């Protein structure tokens, strides 16, 4: 039988893999083979031989193949299709990306598949909450908003970054970690600038001051989405309502983000 784990979030993918392997190896003799067809395209042949051979100890046979869904070899594909329905061997295939079209069957029964995309939105928030809870603390509302927005700006490795920063925060021994605490133990140089200048835009009394701060962010190449989110997380009252209106306009295609930001500071 085959278990297929794929997606760029290697932290959660590896954790699930370790959990599944642990269950299989509990209290039972097993033989195991690991291969990586990215490093050695012919490694699958050894996996095939291993799976087809009689077990020495009469116990479980477990094989793991890294990047197995990226090798478009007809013999390999044929072997996997045959192996999918064979309960005598547990074959794990792990990929960083989605499978090639020829491996679409890995997403269908009888294969058991798990996808691990980069965390975003509620899934990212839930992951952070679960990880902090495990360590016996929580972030204050402003620290959590800051941290989630920072993570959302990362194109990859969000769970690794989150876990690492949460681990450090846990060593503080506090029940609640504030934004000040977070900035003391970690460095967010690029993100800090967006957060700080966004706060200045919110706090500025005149549009002439606001436009200076926004222009500085644009000149430094700050992402418009990050600026908008930072403003929304720090705004209050009427400004939140205004930003919500801009959000609807952007999503409906009436405005793009830079136009919405400019209109926000000028209005």
PDB file of C-alpha atoms in Angstrom:
ATOM      1  CA  UNK A   1       0.000   0.000   0.000  1.00  0.00           C
ATOM      2  CA  UNK A   2       1.149   3.546  -0.668  1.00  0.00           C
ATOM      3  CA  UNK A   3       0.973   6.647   1.479  1.00  0.00           C
ATOM      4  CA  UNK A   4       1.678   9.831  -0.435  1.00  0.00           C
ATOM      5  CA  UNK A   5       2.781  12.995   1.375  1.00  0.00           C
ATOM      6  CA  UNK A   6       3.400  16.092  -0.735  1.00  0.00           C
ATOM      7  CA  UNK A   7       3.655  19.863  -0.591  1.00  0.00           C
ATOM      8  CA  UNK A   8       6.222  22.557   0.232  1.00  0.00           C
ATOM      9  CA  UNK A   9       5.613  22.653   3.998  1.00  0.00           C
ATOM     10  CA  UNK A  10       8.330  20.184   4.949  1.00  0.00           C
ATOM     11  CA  UNK A  11       7.954  20.723   8.714  1.00  0.00           C
ATOM     12  CA  UNK A  12       4.381  19.450   8.840  1.00  0.00           C
ATOM     13  CA  UNK A  13       5.021  16.897   6.095  1.00  0.00           C
ATOM     14  CA  UNK A  14       7.935  15.387   8.000  1.00  0.00           C
ATOM     15  CA  UNK A  15       5.999  15.458  11.274  1.00  0.00           C
ATOM     16  CA  UNK A  16       3.114  13.519   9.717  1.00  0.00           C
ATOM     17  CA  UNK A  17       5.533  11.070   8.145  1.00  0.00           C
ATOM     18  CA  UNK A  18       7.253  10.476  11.507  1.00  0.00           C
ATOM     19  CA  UNK A  19       3.859   9.928  13.140  1.00  0.00           C
ATOM     20  CA  UNK A  20       2.795   7.348  10.551  1.00  0.00           C
ATOM     21  CA  UNK A  21       6.131   5.533  10.616  1.00  0.00           C
ATOM     22  CA  UNK A  22       6.081   5.488  14.415  1.00  0.00           C
ATOM     23  CA  UNK A  23       2.709   3.757  14.444  1.00  0.00           C
ATOM     24  CA  UNK A  24       3.919   1.069  12.052  1.00  0.00           C
ATOM     25  CA  UNK A  25       7.172   0.379  13.885  1.00  0.00           C
ATOM     26  CA  UNK A  26       5.620   0.179  17.370  1.00  0.00           C
ATOM     27  CA  UNK A  27       6.310  -3.216  18.867  1.00  0.00           C
ATOM     28  CA  UNK A  28       6.754  -5.011  15.551  1.00  0.00           C
ATOM     29  CA  UNK A  29       9.868  -6.200  13.758  1.00  0.00           C
ATOM     30  CA  UNK A  30      10.306  -4.383  10.465  1.00  0.00           C
ATOM     31  CA  UNK A  31      12.680  -4.006   7.555  1.00  0.00           C
ATOM     32  CA  UNK A  32      13.126  -0.566   6.095  1.00  0.00           C
ATOM     33  CA  UNK A  33      14.675   0.992   3.003  1.00  0.00           C
ATOM     34  CA  UNK A  34      15.054   4.695   2.161  1.00  0.00           C
ATOM     35  CA  UNK A  35      15.736   6.113  -1.303  1.00  0.00           C
ATOM     36  CA  UNK A  36      15.892   9.503  -3.000  1.00  0.00           C
ATOM     37  CA  UNK A  37      15.293   9.432  -6.750  1.00  0.00           C
ATOM     38  CA  UNK A  38      16.278  13.089  -7.078  1.00  0.00           C
ATOM     39  CA  UNK A  39      19.799  12.234  -5.941  1.00  0.00           C
ATOM     40  CA  UNK A  40      19.830   8.914  -7.791  1.00  0.00           C
ATOM     41  CA  UNK A  41      17.196   8.413 -10.557  1.00  0.00           C
ATOM     42  CA  UNK A  42      17.848   4.654 -10.536  1.00  0.00           C
ATOM     43  CA  UNK A  43      17.285   4.287  -6.777  1.00  0.00           C
ATOM     44  CA  UNK A  44      13.693   3.162  -7.405  1.00  0.00           C
ATOM     45  CA  UNK A  45      15.011  -0.118  -8.823  1.00  0.00           C
ATOM     46  CA  UNK A  46      16.432  -1.004  -5.419  1.00  0.00           C
ATOM     47  CA  UNK A  47      13.089  -0.102  -3.843  1.00  0.00           C
ATOM     48  CA  UNK A  48      11.301  -2.381  -6.299  1.00  0.00           C
ATOM     49  CA  UNK A  49      13.646  -5.279  -5.490  1.00  0.00           C
ATOM     50  CA  UNK A  50      13.256  -4.644  -1.761  1.00  0.00           C
ATOM     51  CA  UNK A  51       9.462  -4.677  -1.979  1.00  0.00           C
ATOM     52  CA  UNK A  52       9.327  -7.828  -4.084  1.00  0.00           C
ATOM     53  CA  UNK A  53      11.753  -9.868  -1.962  1.00  0.00           C
ATOM     54  CA  UNK A  54      10.509 -12.163   0.800  1.00  0.00           C
ATOM     55  CA  UNK A  55      10.823 -10.578   4.231  1.00  0.00           C
ATOM     56  CA  UNK A  56      13.752 -12.025   6.215  1.00  0.00           C
ATOM     57  CA  UNK A  57      12.027 -11.686   9.583  1.00  0.00           C
ATOM     58  CA  UNK A  58       8.460 -12.162   8.431  1.00  0.00           C
ATOM     59  CA  UNK A  59       7.521  -8.706   9.719  1.00  0.00           C
ATOM     60  CA  UNK A  60       6.694  -5.370   8.140  1.00  0.00           C
ATOM     61  CA  UNK A  61       8.458  -4.041   5.078  1.00  0.00           C
ATOM     62  CA  UNK A  62       8.646  -0.256   4.916  1.00  0.00           C
ATOM     63  CA  UNK A  63      10.100   1.713   2.005  1.00  0.00           C
ATOM     64  CA  UNK A  64      10.454   5.470   1.697  1.00  0.00           C
ATOM     65  CA  UNK A  65      11.033   7.267  -1.598  1.00  0.00           C
ATOM     66  CA  UNK A  66      11.857  10.984  -1.672  1.00  0.00           C
ATOM     67  CA  UNK A  67      10.654  12.891  -4.765  1.00  0.00           C
ATOM     68  CA  UNK A  68       9.061   9.708  -6.086  1.00  0.00           C
ATOM     69  CA  UNK A  69       6.305  11.610  -7.882  1.00  0.00           C
ATOM     70  CA  UNK A  70       8.739  13.545 -10.033  1.00  0.00           C
ATOM     71  CA  UNK A  71      10.383  10.681 -11.933  1.00  0.00           C
ATOM     72  CA  UNK A  72       8.527  10.041 -15.198  1.00  0.00           C
ATOM     73  CA  UNK A  73       9.786   6.504 -15.736  1.00  0.00           C
ATOM     74  CA  UNK A  74       7.167   4.129 -17.180  1.00  0.00           C
ATOM     75  CA  UNK A  75       8.469   1.125 -15.238  1.00  0.00           C
ATOM     76  CA  UNK A  76       8.460   3.083 -11.987  1.00  0.00           C
ATOM     77  CA  UNK A  77       4.903   4.302 -12.599  1.00  0.00           C
ATOM     78  CA  UNK A  78       3.754   0.769 -13.419  1.00  0.00           C
ATOM     79  CA  UNK A  79       5.360  -0.564 -10.243  1.00  0.00           C
ATOM     80  CA  UNK A  80       3.669   2.110  -8.107  1.00  0.00           C
ATOM     81  CA  UNK A  81       0.261   1.325  -9.589  1.00  0.00           C
ATOM     82  CA  UNK A  82       0.743  -2.360  -8.752  1.00  0.00           C
ATOM     83  CA  UNK A  83       2.066  -1.556  -5.281  1.00  0.00           C
ATOM     84  CA  UNK A  84      -0.894   0.706  -4.449  1.00  0.00           C
ATOM     85  CA  UNK A  85      -3.130  -2.326  -3.942  1.00  0.00           C
ATOM     86  CA  UNK A  86      -0.543  -4.563  -2.225  1.00  0.00           C
ATOM     87  CA  UNK A  87      -1.063  -4.645   1.584  1.00  0.00           C
ATOM     88  CA  UNK A  88       2.154  -6.572   2.270  1.00  0.00           C
ATOM     89  CA  UNK A  89       4.457  -3.540   1.907  1.00  0.00           C
ATOM     90  CA  UNK A  90       4.110  -0.004   3.247  1.00  0.00           C
ATOM     91  CA  UNK A  91       5.546   2.371   0.660  1.00  0.00           C
ATOM     92  CA  UNK A  92       5.826   6.079   1.494  1.00  0.00           C
ATOM     93  CA  UNK A  93       6.327   8.556  -1.338  1.00  0.00           C
ATOM     94  CA  UNK A  94       7.285  12.110  -0.347  1.00  0.00           C
ATOM     95  CA  UNK A  95       7.385  15.106  -2.696  1.00  0.00           C
ATOM     96  CA  UNK A  96       8.094  18.808  -2.224  1.00  0.00           C
ATOM     97  CA  UNK A  97       5.674  19.736  -5.000  1.00  0.00           C
ATOM     98  CA  UNK A  98       2.559  18.317  -6.577  1.00  0.00           C
ATOM     99  CA  UNK A  99       2.907  15.088  -8.583  1.00  0.00           C
ATOM    100  CA  UNK A 100       3.458  15.088 -12.319  1.00  0.00           C
ATOM    101  CA  UNK A 101       0.335  14.391 -14.380  1.00  0.00           C
ATOM    102  CA  UNK A 102       1.375  10.764 -14.874  1.00  0.00           C
ATOM    103  CA  UNK A 103       1.286  10.298 -11.093  1.00  0.00           C
ATOM    104  CA  UNK A 104      -2.262  11.580 -10.666  1.00  0.00           C
ATOM    105  CA  UNK A 105      -3.280   8.148  -9.360  1.00  0.00           C
ATOM    106  CA  UNK A 106      -1.319   8.937  -6.163  1.00  0.00           C
ATOM    107  CA  UNK A 107      -4.133  11.333  -5.263  1.00  0.00           C
ATOM    108  CA  UNK A 108      -6.801   8.645  -5.606  1.00  0.00           C
ATOM    109  CA  UNK A 109      -7.839   5.545  -3.686  1.00  0.00           C
ATOM    110  CA  UNK A 110      -6.452   3.093  -2.681  1.00  0.00           C
ATOM    111  CA  UNK A 111      -3.505   5.462  -2.085  1.00  0.00           C
ATOM    112  CA  UNK A 112      -3.736   7.508   1.103  1.00  0.00           C
ATOM    113  CA  UNK A 113      -2.547  11.040   0.387  1.00  0.00           C
ATOM    114  CA  UNK A 114      -1.793  14.118   2.514  1.00  0.00           C
ATOM    115  CA  UNK A 115      -1.123  17.587   1.124  1.00  0.00           C
ATOM    116  CA  UNK A 116       0.975  20.178   2.965  1.00  0.00           C
ATOM    117  CA  UNK A 117       0.672  23.590   1.356  1.00  0.00           C
ATOM    118  CA  UNK A 118       2.253  26.679   2.882  1.00  0.00           C
ATOM    119  CA  UNK A 119       0.099  27.800   5.783  1.00  0.00           C
ATOM    120  CA  UNK A 120      -2.095  30.862   5.276  1.00  0.00           C
ATOM    121  CA  UNK A 121      -5.073  32.578   6.857  1.00  0.00           C
ATOM    122  CA  UNK A 122      -6.889  30.541   9.491  1.00  0.00           C
ATOM    123  CA  UNK A 123      -4.624  27.523   9.101  1.00  0.00           C
ATOM    124  CA  UNK A 124      -1.583  29.691   9.867  1.00  0.00           C
ATOM    125  CA  UNK A 125      -3.327  31.281  12.844  1.00  0.00           C
ATOM    126  CA  UNK A 126      -4.365  27.850  14.179  1.00  0.00           C
ATOM    127  CA  UNK A 127      -0.835  26.503  13.770  1.00  0.00           C
ATOM    128  CA  UNK A 128       0.631  29.406  15.752  1.00  0.00           C
ATOM    129  CA  UNK A 129      -2.017  29.033  18.486  1.00  0.00           C
ATOM    130  CA  UNK A 130      -1.404  25.282  18.763  1.00  0.00           C
ATOM    131  CA  UNK A 131       2.372  25.695  18.924  1.00  0.00           C
ATOM    132  CA  UNK A 132       2.231  28.400  21.611  1.00  0.00           C
ATOM    133  CA  UNK A 133      -0.297  26.372  23.618  1.00  0.00           C
ATOM    134  CA  UNK A 134       2.061  23.376  23.593  1.00  0.00           C
ATOM    135  CA  UNK A 135       4.678  25.590  25.232  1.00  0.00           C
ATOM    136  CA  UNK A 136       2.304  27.015  27.795  1.00  0.00           C
ATOM    137  CA  UNK A 137       1.987  30.609  26.614  1.00  0.00           C
ATOM    138  CA  UNK A 138       0.114  32.833  24.192  1.00  0.00           C
ATOM    139  CA  UNK A 139       0.834  36.020  22.261  1.00  0.00           C
ATOM    140  CA  UNK A 140      -0.853  39.265  23.207  1.00  0.00           C
ATOM    141  CA  UNK A 141      -3.341  40.440  20.516  1.00  0.00           C
ATOM    142  CA  UNK A 142      -0.926  42.984  18.999  1.00  0.00           C
ATOM    143  CA  UNK A 143       1.994  40.528  19.108  1.00  0.00           C
ATOM    144  CA  UNK A 144      -0.135  37.855  17.426  1.00  0.00           C
ATOM    145  CA  UNK A 145      -1.287  40.263  14.709  1.00  0.00           C
ATOM    146  CA  UNK A 146       2.280  41.390  14.095  1.00  0.00           C
ATOM    147  CA  UNK A 147       3.618  37.830  14.009  1.00  0.00           C
ATOM    148  CA  UNK A 148       0.912  36.471  11.690  1.00  0.00           C
ATOM    149  CA  UNK A 149       1.345  39.354   9.270  1.00  0.00           C
ATOM    150  CA  UNK A 150       5.098  38.834   9.305  1.00  0.00           C
ATOM    151  CA  UNK A 151       4.701  35.119   8.534  1.00  0.00           C
ATOM    152  CA  UNK A 152       2.147  35.801   5.788  1.00  0.00           C
ATOM    153  CA  UNK A 153       4.778  37.890   4.016  1.00  0.00           C
ATOM    154  CA  UNK A 154       7.097  34.890   3.696  1.00  0.00           C
ATOM    155  CA  UNK A 155       6.762  32.963   0.441  1.00  0.00           C
ATOM    156  CA  UNK A 156       8.047  29.712   1.920  1.00  0.00           C
ATOM    157  CA  UNK A 157       9.086  28.079   5.172  1.00  0.00           C
ATOM    158  CA  UNK A 158       6.329  29.707   7.229  1.00  0.00           C
ATOM    159  CA  UNK A 159       5.874  26.792   9.616  1.00  0.00           C
ATOM    160  CA  UNK A 160       9.644  26.468  10.166  1.00  0.00           C
ATOM    161  CA  UNK A 161       9.975  30.188  10.891  1.00  0.00           C
ATOM    162  CA  UNK A 162       6.928  30.145  13.157  1.00  0.00           C
ATOM    163  CA  UNK A 163       8.118  27.106  15.118  1.00  0.00           C
ATOM    164  CA  UNK A 164      11.612  28.571  15.553  1.00  0.00           C
ATOM    165  CA  UNK A 165      10.366  31.960  16.796  1.00  0.00           C
ATOM    166  CA  UNK A 166       7.761  30.360  19.063  1.00  0.00           C
ATOM    167  CA  UNK A 167      10.458  28.106  20.536  1.00  0.00           C
ATOM    168  CA  UNK A 168      12.511  31.195  21.422  1.00  0.00           C
ATOM    169  CA  UNK A 169       9.491  32.978  22.877  1.00  0.00           C
ATOM    170  CA  UNK A 170       8.751  29.952  25.046  1.00  0.00           C
ATOM    171  CA  UNK A 171      12.098  30.310  26.810  1.00  0.00           C
ATOM    172  CA  UNK A 172      10.938  33.647  28.243  1.00  0.00           C
ATOM    173  CA  UNK A 173       8.806  31.718  30.712  1.00  0.00           C
ATOM    174  CA  UNK A 174       5.890  34.136  30.373  1.00  0.00           C
ATOM    175  CA  UNK A 175       2.213  33.261  30.134  1.00  0.00           C
ATOM    176  CA  UNK A 176       1.661  36.096  27.675  1.00  0.00           C
ATOM    177  CA  UNK A 177       4.343  37.286  25.246  1.00  0.00           C
ATOM    178  CA  UNK A 178       3.936  40.920  24.199  1.00  0.00           C
ATOM    179  CA  UNK A 179       4.993  42.628  21.000  1.00  0.00           C
ATOM    180  CA  UNK A 180       7.804  44.267  22.958  1.00  0.00           C
ATOM    181  CA  UNK A 181       8.980  40.829  24.151  1.00  0.00           C
ATOM    182  CA  UNK A 182       8.861  39.490  20.611  1.00  0.00           C
ATOM    183  CA  UNK A 183      10.974  42.310  19.236  1.00  0.00           C
ATOM    184  CA  UNK A 184      13.532  41.864  22.024  1.00  0.00           C
ATOM    185  CA  UNK A 185      14.222  38.201  21.240  1.00  0.00           C
ATOM    186  CA  UNK A 186      13.968  38.343  17.445  1.00  0.00           C
ATOM    187  CA  UNK A 187      14.905  40.609  14.570  1.00  0.00           C
ATOM    188  CA  UNK A 188      12.347  41.548  11.920  1.00  0.00           C
ATOM    189  CA  UNK A 189      14.319  44.295  10.118  1.00  0.00           C
ATOM    190  CA  UNK A 190      12.417  44.503   6.835  1.00  0.00           C
ATOM    191  CA  UNK A 191       9.044  43.845   8.363  1.00  0.00           C
ATOM    192  CA  UNK A 192       9.627  46.252  11.242  1.00  0.00           C
ATOM    193  CA  UNK A 193       9.950  49.084   8.748  1.00  0.00           C
ATOM    194  CA  UNK A 194       6.560  48.288   7.209  1.00  0.00           C
ATOM    195  CA  UNK A 195       4.936  47.934  10.615  1.00  0.00           C
ATOM    196  CA  UNK A 196       6.532  51.114  12.005  1.00  0.00           C
ATOM    197  CA  UNK A 197       5.768  53.327   9.021  1.00  0.00           C
ATOM    198  CA  UNK A 198       2.233  51.946   8.779  1.00  0.00           C
ATOM    199  CA  UNK A 199       1.728  52.957  12.393  1.00  0.00           C
ATOM    200  CA  UNK A 200       3.007  56.422  11.549  1.00  0.00           C
ATOM    201  CA  UNK A 201       0.530  56.668   8.680  1.00  0.00           C
ATOM    202  CA  UNK A 202      -2.293  55.788  11.077  1.00  0.00           C
ATOM    203  CA  UNK A 203      -1.057  58.231  13.705  1.00  0.00           C
ATOM    204  CA  UNK A 204      -0.255  61.169  11.413  1.00  0.00           C
ATOM    205  CA  UNK A 205      -2.686  64.075  11.582  1.00  0.00           C
ATOM    206  CA  UNK A 206      -2.113  65.508   8.115  1.00  0.00           C
ATOM    207  CA  UNK A 207      -2.281  63.829   4.738  1.00  0.00           C
ATOM    208  CA  UNK A 208       1.036  65.479   3.820  1.00  0.00           C
ATOM    209  CA  UNK A 209       2.732  63.470   6.580  1.00  0.00           C
ATOM    210  CA  UNK A 210       0.921  60.290   5.649  1.00  0.00           C
ATOM    211  CA  UNK A 211       1.998  60.528   2.011  1.00  0.00           C
ATOM    212  CA  UNK A 212       5.663  60.912   3.029  1.00  0.00           C
ATOM    213  CA  UNK A 213       5.551  57.663   5.013  1.00  0.00           C
ATOM    214  CA  UNK A 214       3.715  55.805   2.231  1.00  0.00           C
ATOM    215  CA  UNK A 215       6.165  57.075  -0.381  1.00  0.00           C
ATOM    216  CA  UNK A 216       9.069  55.864   1.750  1.00  0.00           C
ATOM    217  CA  UNK A 217       7.528  52.392   1.895  1.00  0.00           C
ATOM    218  CA  UNK A 218       7.004  52.328  -1.873  1.00  0.00           C
ATOM    219  CA  UNK A 219      10.573  53.516  -2.554  1.00  0.00           C
ATOM    220  CA  UNK A 220      11.967  50.780  -0.302  1.00  0.00           C
ATOM    221  CA  UNK A 221      10.050  48.169  -2.281  1.00  0.00           C
ATOM    222  CA  UNK A 222       7.603  47.162   0.454  1.00  0.00           C
ATOM    223  CA  UNK A 223       4.849  44.845  -0.737  1.00  0.00           C
ATOM    224  CA  UNK A 224       1.507  46.658  -1.087  1.00  0.00           C
ATOM    225  CA  UNK A 225      -0.330  43.729   0.496  1.00  0.00           C
ATOM    226  CA  UNK A 226       1.900  43.881   3.575  1.00  0.00           C
ATOM    227  CA  UNK A 227       1.354  47.615   3.893  1.00  0.00           C
ATOM    228  CA  UNK A 228      -2.412  47.220   3.602  1.00  0.00           C
ATOM    229  CA  UNK A 229      -2.502  44.391   6.185  1.00  0.00           C
ATOM    230  CA  UNK A 230      -0.291  46.342   8.587  1.00  0.00           C
ATOM    231  CA  UNK A 231      -2.616  49.341   8.314  1.00  0.00           C
ATOM    232  CA  UNK A 232      -5.687  47.167   8.871  1.00  0.00           C
ATOM    233  CA  UNK A 233      -4.172  45.512  11.941  1.00  0.00           C
ATOM    234  CA  UNK A 234      -3.336  48.841  13.568  1.00  0.00           C
ATOM    235  CA  UNK A 235      -6.318  50.943  12.501  1.00  0.00           C
ATOM    236  CA  UNK A 236      -9.344  51.696  14.656  1.00  0.00           C
ATOM    237  CA  UNK A 237     -12.843  53.129  14.314  1.00  0.00           C
ATOM    238  CA  UNK A 238     -13.642  54.843  11.017  1.00  0.00           C
ATOM    239  CA  UNK A 239     -10.278  53.912   9.513  1.00  0.00           C
ATOM    240  CA  UNK A 240     -11.051  50.202   9.830  1.00  0.00           C
ATOM    241  CA  UNK A 241     -14.353  50.757   8.041  1.00  0.00           C
ATOM    242  CA  UNK A 242     -12.590  52.690   5.279  1.00  0.00           C
ATOM    243  CA  UNK A 243      -9.996  49.967   4.828  1.00  0.00           C
ATOM    244  CA  UNK A 244     -12.743  47.342   4.689  1.00  0.00           C
ATOM    245  CA  UNK A 245     -14.356  49.315   1.855  1.00  0.00           C
ATOM    246  CA  UNK A 246     -11.038  49.507   0.013  1.00  0.00           C
ATOM    247  CA  UNK A 247     -10.576  45.755   0.502  1.00  0.00           C
ATOM    248  CA  UNK A 248     -13.902  45.104  -1.251  1.00  0.00           C
ATOM    249  CA  UNK A 249     -12.931  47.450  -4.104  1.00  0.00           C
ATOM    250  CA  UNK A 250      -9.581  45.717  -4.561  1.00  0.00           C
ATOM    251  CA  UNK A 251     -11.078  42.224  -4.538  1.00  0.00           C
ATOM    252  CA  UNK A 252     -13.767  43.262  -7.028  1.00  0.00           C
ATOM    253  CA  UNK A 253     -11.144  44.722  -9.372  1.00  0.00           C
ATOM    254  CA  UNK A 254     -12.262  48.334  -9.088  1.00  0.00           C
ATOM    255  CA  UNK A 255      -8.916  49.373  -7.570  1.00  0.00           C
ATOM    256  CA  UNK A 256      -5.474  47.871  -7.279  1.00  0.00           C
ATOM    257  CA  UNK A 257      -3.675  47.911  -3.922  1.00  0.00           C
ATOM    258  CA  UNK A 258      -1.303  50.845  -4.600  1.00  0.00           C
ATOM    259  CA  UNK A 259      -4.282  52.970  -5.743  1.00  0.00           C
ATOM    260  CA  UNK A 260      -6.246  52.011  -2.637  1.00  0.00           C
ATOM    261  CA  UNK A 261      -3.318  52.885  -0.363  1.00  0.00           C
ATOM    262  CA  UNK A 262      -2.797  56.241  -2.048  1.00  0.00           C
ATOM    263  CA  UNK A 263      -6.486  57.090  -1.840  1.00  0.00           C
ATOM    264  CA  UNK A 264      -6.522  56.074   1.833  1.00  0.00           C
ATOM    265  CA  UNK A 265      -3.748  58.499   2.815  1.00  0.00           C
ATOM    266  CA  UNK A 266      -5.083  61.332   0.658  1.00  0.00           C
ATOM    267  CA  UNK A 267      -8.711  61.127   1.759  1.00  0.00           C
TER     268      UNK A 267
END
